[in-house]
mmCIF file of C-alpha atoms in Angstrom:
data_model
loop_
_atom_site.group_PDB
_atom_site.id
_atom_site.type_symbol
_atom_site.label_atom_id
_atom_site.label_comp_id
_atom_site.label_asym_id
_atom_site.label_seq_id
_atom_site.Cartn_x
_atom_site.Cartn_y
_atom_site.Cartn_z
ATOM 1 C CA UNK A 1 0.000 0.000 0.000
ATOM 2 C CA UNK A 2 1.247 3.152 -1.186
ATOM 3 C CA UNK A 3 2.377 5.449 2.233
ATOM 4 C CA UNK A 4 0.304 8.360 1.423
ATOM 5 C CA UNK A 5 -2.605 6.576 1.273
ATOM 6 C CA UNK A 6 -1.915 4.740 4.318
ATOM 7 C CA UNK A 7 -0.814 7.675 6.057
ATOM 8 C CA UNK A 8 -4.320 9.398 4.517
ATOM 9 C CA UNK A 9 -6.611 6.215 6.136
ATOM 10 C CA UNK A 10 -4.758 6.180 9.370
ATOM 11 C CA UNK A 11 -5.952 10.029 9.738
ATOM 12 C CA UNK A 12 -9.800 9.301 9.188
ATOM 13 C CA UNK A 13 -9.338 6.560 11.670
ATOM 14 C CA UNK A 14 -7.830 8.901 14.248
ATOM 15 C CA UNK A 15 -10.885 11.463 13.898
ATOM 16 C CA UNK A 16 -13.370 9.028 13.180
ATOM 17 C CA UNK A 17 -12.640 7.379 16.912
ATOM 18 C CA UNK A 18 -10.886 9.998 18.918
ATOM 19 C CA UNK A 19 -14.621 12.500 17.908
ATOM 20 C CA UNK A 20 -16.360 11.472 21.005
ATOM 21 C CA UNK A 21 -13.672 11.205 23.195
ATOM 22 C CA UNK A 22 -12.729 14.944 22.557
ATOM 23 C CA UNK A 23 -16.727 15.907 23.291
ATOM 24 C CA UNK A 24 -16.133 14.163 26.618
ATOM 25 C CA UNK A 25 -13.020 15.434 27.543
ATOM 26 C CA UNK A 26 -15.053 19.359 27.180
ATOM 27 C CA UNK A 27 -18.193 17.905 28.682
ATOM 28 C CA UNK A 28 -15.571 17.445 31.386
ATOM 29 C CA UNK A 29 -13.888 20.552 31.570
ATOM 30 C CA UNK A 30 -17.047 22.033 31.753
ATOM 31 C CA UNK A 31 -18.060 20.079 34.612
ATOM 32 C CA UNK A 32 -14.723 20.957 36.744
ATOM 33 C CA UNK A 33 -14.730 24.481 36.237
ATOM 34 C CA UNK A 34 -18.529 24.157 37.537
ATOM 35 C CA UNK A 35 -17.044 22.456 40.408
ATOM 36 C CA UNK A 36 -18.983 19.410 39.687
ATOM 37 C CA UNK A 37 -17.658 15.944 38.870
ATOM 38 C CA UNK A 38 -19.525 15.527 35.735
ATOM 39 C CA UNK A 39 -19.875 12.345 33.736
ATOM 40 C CA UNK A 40 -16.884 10.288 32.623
ATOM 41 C CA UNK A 41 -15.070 11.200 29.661
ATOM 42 C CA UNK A 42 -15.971 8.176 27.609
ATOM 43 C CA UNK A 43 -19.704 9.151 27.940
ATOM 44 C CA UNK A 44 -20.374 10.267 24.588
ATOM 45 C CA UNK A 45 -19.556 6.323 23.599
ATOM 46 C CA UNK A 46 -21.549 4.943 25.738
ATOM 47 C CA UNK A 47 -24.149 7.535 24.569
ATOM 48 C CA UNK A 48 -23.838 6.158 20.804
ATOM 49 C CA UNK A 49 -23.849 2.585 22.242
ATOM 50 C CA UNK A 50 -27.391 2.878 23.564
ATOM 51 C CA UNK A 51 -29.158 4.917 20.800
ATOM 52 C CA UNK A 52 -27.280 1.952 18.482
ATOM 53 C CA UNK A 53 -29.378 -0.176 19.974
ATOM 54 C CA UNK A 54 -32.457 1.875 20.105
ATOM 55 C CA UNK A 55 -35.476 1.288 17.505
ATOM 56 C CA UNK A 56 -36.191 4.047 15.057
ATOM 57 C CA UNK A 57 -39.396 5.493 15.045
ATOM 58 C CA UNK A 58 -40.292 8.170 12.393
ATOM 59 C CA UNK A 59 -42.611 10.767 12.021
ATOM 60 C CA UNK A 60 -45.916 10.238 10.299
ATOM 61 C CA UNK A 61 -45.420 12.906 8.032
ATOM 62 C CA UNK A 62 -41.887 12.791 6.930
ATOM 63 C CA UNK A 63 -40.436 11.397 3.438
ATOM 64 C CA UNK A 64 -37.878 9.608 2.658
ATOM 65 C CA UNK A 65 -35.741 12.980 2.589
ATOM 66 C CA UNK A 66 -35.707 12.053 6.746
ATOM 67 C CA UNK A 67 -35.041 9.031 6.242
ATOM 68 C CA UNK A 68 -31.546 9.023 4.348
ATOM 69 C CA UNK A 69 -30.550 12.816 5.746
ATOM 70 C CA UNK A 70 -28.926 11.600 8.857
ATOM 71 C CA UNK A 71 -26.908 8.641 6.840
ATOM 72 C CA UNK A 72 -26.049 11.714 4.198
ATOM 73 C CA UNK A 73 -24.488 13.913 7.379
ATOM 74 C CA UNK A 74 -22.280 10.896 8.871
ATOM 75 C CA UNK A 75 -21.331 10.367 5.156
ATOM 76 C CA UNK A 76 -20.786 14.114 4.301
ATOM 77 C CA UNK A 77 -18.426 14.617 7.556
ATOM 78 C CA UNK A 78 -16.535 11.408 6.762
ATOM 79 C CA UNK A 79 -15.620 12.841 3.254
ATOM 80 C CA UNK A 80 -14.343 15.929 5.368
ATOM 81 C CA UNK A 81 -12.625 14.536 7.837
ATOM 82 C CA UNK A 82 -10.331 12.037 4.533
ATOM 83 C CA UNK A 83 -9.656 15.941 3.204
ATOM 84 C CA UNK A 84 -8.436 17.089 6.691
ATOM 85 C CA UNK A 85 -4.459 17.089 6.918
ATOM 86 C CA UNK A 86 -3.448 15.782 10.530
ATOM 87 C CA UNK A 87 -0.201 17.107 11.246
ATOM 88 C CA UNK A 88 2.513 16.036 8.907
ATOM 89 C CA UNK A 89 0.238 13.517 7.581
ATOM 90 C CA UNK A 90 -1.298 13.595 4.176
ATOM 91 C CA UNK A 91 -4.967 13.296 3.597
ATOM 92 C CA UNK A 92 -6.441 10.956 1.994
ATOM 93 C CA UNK A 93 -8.137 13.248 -0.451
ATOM 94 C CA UNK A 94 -6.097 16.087 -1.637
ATOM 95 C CA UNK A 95 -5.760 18.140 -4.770
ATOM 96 C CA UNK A 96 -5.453 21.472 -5.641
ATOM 97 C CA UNK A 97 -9.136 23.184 -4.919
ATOM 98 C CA UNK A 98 -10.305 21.064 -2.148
ATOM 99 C CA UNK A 99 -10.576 24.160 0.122
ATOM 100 C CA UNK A 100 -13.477 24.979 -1.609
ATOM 101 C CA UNK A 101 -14.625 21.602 -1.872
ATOM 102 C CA UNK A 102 -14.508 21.198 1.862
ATOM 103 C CA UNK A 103 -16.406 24.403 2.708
ATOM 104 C CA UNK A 104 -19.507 23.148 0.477
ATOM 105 C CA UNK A 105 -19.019 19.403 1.111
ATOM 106 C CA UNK A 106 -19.586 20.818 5.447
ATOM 107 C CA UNK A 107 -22.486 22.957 3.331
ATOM 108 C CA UNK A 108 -24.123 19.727 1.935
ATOM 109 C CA UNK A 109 -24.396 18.167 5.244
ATOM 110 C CA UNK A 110 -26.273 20.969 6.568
ATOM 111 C CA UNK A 111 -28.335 21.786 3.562
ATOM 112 C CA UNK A 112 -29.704 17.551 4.146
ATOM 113 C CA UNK A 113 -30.159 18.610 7.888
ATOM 114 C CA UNK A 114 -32.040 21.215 7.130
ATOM 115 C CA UNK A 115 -34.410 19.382 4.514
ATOM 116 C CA UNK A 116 -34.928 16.871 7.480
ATOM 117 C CA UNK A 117 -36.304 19.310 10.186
ATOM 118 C CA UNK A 118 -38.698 20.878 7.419
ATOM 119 C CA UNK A 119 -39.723 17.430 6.108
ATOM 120 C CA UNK A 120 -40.889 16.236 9.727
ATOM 121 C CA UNK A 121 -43.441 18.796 9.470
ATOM 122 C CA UNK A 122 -42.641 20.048 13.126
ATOM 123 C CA UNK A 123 -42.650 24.465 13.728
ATOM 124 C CA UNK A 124 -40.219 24.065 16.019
ATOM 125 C CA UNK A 125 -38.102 22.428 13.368
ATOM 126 C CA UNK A 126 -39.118 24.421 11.033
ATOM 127 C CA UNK A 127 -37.817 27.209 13.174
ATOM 128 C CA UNK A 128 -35.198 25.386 13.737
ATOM 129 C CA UNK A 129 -33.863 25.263 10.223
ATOM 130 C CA UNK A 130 -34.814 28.602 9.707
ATOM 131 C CA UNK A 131 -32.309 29.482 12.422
ATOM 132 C CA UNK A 132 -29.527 27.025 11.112
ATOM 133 C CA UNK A 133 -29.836 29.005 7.209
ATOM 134 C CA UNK A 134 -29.659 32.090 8.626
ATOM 135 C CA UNK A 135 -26.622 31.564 10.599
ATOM 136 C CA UNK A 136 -25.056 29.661 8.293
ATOM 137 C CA UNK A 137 -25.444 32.759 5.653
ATOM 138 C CA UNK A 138 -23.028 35.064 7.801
ATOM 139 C CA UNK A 139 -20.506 31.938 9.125
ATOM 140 C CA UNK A 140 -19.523 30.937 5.330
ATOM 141 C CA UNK A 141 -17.329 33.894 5.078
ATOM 142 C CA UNK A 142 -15.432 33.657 8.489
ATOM 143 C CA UNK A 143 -14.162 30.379 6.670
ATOM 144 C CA UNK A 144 -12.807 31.876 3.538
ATOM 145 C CA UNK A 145 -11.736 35.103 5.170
ATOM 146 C CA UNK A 146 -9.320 33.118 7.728
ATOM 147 C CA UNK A 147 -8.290 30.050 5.759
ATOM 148 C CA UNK A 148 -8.928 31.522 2.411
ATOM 149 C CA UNK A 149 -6.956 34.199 3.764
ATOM 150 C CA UNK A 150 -3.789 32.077 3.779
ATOM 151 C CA UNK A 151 -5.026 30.481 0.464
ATOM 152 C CA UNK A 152 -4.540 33.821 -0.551
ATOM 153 C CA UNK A 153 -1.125 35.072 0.371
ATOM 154 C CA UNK A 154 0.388 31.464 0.018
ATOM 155 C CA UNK A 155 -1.112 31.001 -3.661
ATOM 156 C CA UNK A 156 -2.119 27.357 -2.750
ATOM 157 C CA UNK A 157 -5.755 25.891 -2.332
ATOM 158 C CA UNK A 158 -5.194 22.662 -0.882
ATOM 159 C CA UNK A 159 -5.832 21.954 2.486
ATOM 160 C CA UNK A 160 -2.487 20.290 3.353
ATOM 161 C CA UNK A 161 -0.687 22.365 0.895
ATOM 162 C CA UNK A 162 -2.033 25.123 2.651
ATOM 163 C CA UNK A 163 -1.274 24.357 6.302
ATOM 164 C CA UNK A 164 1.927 23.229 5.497
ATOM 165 C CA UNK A 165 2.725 26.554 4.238
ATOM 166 C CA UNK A 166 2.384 28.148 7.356
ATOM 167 C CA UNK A 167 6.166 28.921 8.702
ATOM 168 C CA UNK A 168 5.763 31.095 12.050
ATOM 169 C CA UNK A 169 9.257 32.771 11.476
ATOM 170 C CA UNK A 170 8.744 36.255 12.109
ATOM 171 C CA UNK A 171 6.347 38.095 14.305
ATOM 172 C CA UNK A 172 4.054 39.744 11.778
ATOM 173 C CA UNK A 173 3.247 36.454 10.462
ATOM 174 C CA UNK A 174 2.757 35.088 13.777
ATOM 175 C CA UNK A 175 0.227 37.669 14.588
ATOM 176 C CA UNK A 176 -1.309 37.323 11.049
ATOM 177 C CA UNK A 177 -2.209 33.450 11.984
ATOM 178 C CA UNK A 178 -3.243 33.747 15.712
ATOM 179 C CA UNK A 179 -5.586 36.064 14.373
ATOM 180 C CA UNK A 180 -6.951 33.680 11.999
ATOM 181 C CA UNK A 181 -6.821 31.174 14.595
ATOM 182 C CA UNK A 182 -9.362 33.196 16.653
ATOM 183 C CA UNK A 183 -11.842 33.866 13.677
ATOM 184 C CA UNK A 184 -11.529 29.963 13.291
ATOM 185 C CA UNK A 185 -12.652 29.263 16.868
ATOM 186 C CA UNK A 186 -15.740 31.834 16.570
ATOM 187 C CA UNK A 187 -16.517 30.298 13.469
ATOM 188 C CA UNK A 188 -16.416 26.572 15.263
ATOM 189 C CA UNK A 189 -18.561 27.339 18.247
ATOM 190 C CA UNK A 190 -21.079 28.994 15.723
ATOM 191 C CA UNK A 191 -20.781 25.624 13.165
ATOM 192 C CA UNK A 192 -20.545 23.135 16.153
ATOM 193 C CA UNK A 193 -23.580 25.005 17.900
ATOM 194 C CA UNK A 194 -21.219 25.565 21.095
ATOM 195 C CA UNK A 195 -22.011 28.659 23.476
ATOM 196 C CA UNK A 196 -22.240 31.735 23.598
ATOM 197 C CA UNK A 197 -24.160 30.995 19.985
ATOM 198 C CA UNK A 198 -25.982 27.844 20.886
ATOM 199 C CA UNK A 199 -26.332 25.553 23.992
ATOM 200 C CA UNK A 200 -25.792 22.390 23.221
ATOM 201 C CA UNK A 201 -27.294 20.979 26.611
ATOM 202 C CA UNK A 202 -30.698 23.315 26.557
ATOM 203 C CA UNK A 203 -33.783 21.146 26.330
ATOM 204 C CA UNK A 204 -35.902 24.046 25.595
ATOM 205 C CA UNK A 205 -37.538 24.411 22.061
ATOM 206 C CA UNK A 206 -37.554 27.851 21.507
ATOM 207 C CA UNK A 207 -34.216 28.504 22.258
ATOM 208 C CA UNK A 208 -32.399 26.297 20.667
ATOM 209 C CA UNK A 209 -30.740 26.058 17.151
ATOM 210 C CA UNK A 210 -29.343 22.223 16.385
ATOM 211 C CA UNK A 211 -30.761 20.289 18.864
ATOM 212 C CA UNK A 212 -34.337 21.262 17.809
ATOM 213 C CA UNK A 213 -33.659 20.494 14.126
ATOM 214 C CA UNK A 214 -33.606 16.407 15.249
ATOM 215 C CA UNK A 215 -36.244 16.451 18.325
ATOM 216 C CA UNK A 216 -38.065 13.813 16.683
ATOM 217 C CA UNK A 217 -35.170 11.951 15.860
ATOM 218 C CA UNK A 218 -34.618 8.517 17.663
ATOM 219 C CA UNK A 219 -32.634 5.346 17.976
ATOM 220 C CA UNK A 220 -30.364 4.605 14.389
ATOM 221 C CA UNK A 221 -30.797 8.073 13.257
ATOM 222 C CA UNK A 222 -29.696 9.663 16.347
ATOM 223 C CA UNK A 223 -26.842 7.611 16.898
ATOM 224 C CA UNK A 224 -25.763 9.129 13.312
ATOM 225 C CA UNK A 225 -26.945 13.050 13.907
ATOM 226 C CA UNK A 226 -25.128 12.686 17.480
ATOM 227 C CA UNK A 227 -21.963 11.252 15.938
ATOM 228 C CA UNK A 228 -22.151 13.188 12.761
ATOM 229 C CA UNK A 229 -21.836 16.266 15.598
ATOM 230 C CA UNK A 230 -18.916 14.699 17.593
ATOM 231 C CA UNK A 231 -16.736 14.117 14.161
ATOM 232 C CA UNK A 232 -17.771 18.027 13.127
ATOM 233 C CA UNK A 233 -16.694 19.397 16.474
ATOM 234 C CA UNK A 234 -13.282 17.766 15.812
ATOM 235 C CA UNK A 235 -12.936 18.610 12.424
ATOM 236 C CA UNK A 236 -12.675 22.453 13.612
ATOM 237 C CA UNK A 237 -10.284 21.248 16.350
ATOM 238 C CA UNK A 238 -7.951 19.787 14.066
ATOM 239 C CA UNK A 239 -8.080 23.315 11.840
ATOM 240 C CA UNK A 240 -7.907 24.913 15.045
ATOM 241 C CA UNK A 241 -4.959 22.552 16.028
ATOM 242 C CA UNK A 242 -2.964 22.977 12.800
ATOM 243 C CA UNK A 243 -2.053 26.650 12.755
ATOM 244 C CA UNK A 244 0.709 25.960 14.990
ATOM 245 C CA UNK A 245 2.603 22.930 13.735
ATOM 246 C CA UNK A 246 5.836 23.997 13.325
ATOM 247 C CA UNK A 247 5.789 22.126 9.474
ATOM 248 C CA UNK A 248 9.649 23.538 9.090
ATOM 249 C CA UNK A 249 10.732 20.559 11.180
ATOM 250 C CA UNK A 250 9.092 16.989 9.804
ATOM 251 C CA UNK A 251 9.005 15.351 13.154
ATOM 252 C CA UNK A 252 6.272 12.711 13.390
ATOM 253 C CA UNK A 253 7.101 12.569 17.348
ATOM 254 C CA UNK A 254 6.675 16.234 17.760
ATOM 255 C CA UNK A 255 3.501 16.253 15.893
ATOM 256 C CA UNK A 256 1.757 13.524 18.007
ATOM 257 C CA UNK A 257 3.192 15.722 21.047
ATOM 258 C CA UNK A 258 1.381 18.522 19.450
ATOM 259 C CA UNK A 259 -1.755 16.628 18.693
ATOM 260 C CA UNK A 260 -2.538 15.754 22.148
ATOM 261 C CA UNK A 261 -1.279 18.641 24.029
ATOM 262 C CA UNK A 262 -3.542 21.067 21.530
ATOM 263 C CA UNK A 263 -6.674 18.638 21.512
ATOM 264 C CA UNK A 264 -6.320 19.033 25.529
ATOM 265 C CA UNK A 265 -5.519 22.842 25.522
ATOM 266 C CA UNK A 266 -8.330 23.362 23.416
ATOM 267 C CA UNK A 267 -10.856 21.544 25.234
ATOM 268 C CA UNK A 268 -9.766 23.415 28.251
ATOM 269 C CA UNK A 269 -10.846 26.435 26.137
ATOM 270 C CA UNK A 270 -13.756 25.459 24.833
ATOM 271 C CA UNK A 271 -14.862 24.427 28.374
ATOM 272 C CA UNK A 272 -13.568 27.935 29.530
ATOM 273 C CA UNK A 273 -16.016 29.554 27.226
ATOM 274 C CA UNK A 274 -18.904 27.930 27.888
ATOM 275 C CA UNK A 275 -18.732 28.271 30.916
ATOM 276 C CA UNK A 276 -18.165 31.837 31.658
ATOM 277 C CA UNK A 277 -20.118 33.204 29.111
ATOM 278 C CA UNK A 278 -23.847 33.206 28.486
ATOM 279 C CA UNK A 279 -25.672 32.115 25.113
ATOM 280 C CA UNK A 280 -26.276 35.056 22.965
ATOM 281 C CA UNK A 281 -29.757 36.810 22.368
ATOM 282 C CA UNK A 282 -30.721 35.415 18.362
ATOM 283 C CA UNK A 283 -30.746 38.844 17.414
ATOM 284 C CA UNK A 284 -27.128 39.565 18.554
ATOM 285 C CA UNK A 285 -25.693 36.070 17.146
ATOM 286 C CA UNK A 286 -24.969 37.613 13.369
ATOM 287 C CA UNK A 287 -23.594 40.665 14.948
ATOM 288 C CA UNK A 288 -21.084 37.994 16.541
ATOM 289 C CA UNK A 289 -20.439 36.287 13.178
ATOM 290 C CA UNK A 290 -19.570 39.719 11.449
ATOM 291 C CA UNK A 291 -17.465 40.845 13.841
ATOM 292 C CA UNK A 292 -15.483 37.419 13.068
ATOM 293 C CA UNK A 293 -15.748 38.055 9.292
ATOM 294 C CA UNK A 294 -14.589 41.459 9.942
ATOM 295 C CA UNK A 295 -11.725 41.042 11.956
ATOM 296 C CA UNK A 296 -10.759 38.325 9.504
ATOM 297 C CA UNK A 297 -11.101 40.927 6.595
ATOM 298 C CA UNK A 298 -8.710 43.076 8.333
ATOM 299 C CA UNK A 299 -6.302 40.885 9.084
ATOM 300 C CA UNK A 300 -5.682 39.981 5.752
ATOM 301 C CA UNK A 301 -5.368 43.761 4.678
ATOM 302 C CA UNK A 302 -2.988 44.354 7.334
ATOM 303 C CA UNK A 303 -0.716 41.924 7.079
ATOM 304 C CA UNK A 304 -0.733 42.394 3.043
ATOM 305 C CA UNK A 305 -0.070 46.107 3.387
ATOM 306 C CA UNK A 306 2.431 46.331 5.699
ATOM 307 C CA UNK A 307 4.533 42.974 5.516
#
């Protein structure tokens, strides 16, 4: 078997079983800095293990489009994840473009999810989805703004090509990508539904934004909405992760070392932010999303005008 390609499988793995295990280890966070002891860290497994076994019951009124949506989402995210470089890795899709093949192929999955909650028929659903469009309308450009951004001044548009052009050598530069590093995080907590944009532990209708879109949602097809969210939520880790690889040195050690220690650090963060700040009112969540697009925007001006 050819290395890259190897290399490229052993990286889907890594996301596709490490996904839950990060959503515990915030769960957990979240839970300390609460001062409570919180559920386990391997939780979210034995989560997926019981709505495995679970029957699936579906709605009266909903179509097939409900039926295959939450298989299309796993799918969708799995296709993501293969064009995701981890560390010095190579993914196992890559080719000159996929940037812009992995902002609409994240698109696709929630365009399906979307379908879904209007298909069941449900207003809160409805609302819902209405919610998740709208959003989803002012997050697109934090991605290309930040990413795109390097895209941009690099001249590449893959992924891994991308990344791997990122050489933190002098201070402007530095500056340039923790700046895109914190446009990336807003733009995760909005995608992920994570506070202050979204709680992902409310159970009430009105207020919420993902969780309402698969209320009706049970057994098989949960198991594959609630996984399809742990795999996403890791996805924007590893992004998140990846601006600070020192790629100049092609250590396979130091990029495991990095792995772990960054996965940790940022679910100490994530954990941080959820719990000290409050969910946002719906009205003030695309002022939050511009400011991330904006700050984006001028980070790219600045560092092209004065480097």
């Amino acid at each position: 078997m050819d290395i890259d390609i190897f290399q490229g499988i052993i990286s889907i793995l890594v996301i596709l079983s490490l996904a839950p295990l990060f959503a515990g280890m915030v769960n957990k966070q979240k839970a300390i800095l609460t001062g409570r002891v919180g559920a386990p860290i391997l939780q979210p497994f034995y989560d997926l293990q019981r709505l495995f076994k679970k029957e699936t019951i579906n709605s009266t009124t909903s179509s097939y489009i409900s039926r295959i949506s939450p298989l299309i989402n796993l799918v969708t995210l799995i296709i993501a994840a293969a064009m995701l470089p981890v560390g010095f890795w190579k993914p196992l899709i890559r080719f000159d473009g996929d940037i812009i093949l992995f902002a609409y192929i994240l698109g696709l999955s929630r365009f399906f999810q979307i379908l879904a909650a209007m298909d069941i028929g449900s207003s809160f659903e409805g609302m819902g989805a209405a919610r998740e469009a709208t959003f989803a309308l002012f997050a697109e450009p934090i991605f290309f703004f930040t990413i795109g951004s390097i895209s941009f001044i690099s001249g590449l548009t893959s992924l891994y090509d991308i990344y791997h052009s990122i050489q933190l050598t002098n201070i402007s530069y530095e500056v340039f990508i923790l700046i895109c590093s914190i446009s990336v995080f807003m733009l995760a907590v909005t995608e992920c539904s994570r506070m202050p944009v979204d709680d992902p532990n409310t159970h009430l209708e009105l207020t919420m934004i993902h969780e309402v879109m698969i209320l009706d949602n049970s057994g098989f097809d949960l198991f594959l909405y609630q996984y399809s969210s742990y795999i996403k939520l890791f996805i924007y880790a590893i992004l998140e992760i990846s601006f600070f690889y020192p790629f100049s040195n092609q250590s396979y050690l130091l990029g495991i070392v990095i792995f772990v220690t960054g996965s940790v650090a940022l679910t100490f963060v994530l954990g941080l932010v959820e719990t000290i700040t409050s969910r946002y009112k719906m009205k003030n969540v695309p002022q939050y999303l511009l400011f991330a697009t904006a700050i984006g925007i001028l980070n790219l001006l600045i560092y092209t005008f004065t480097k």
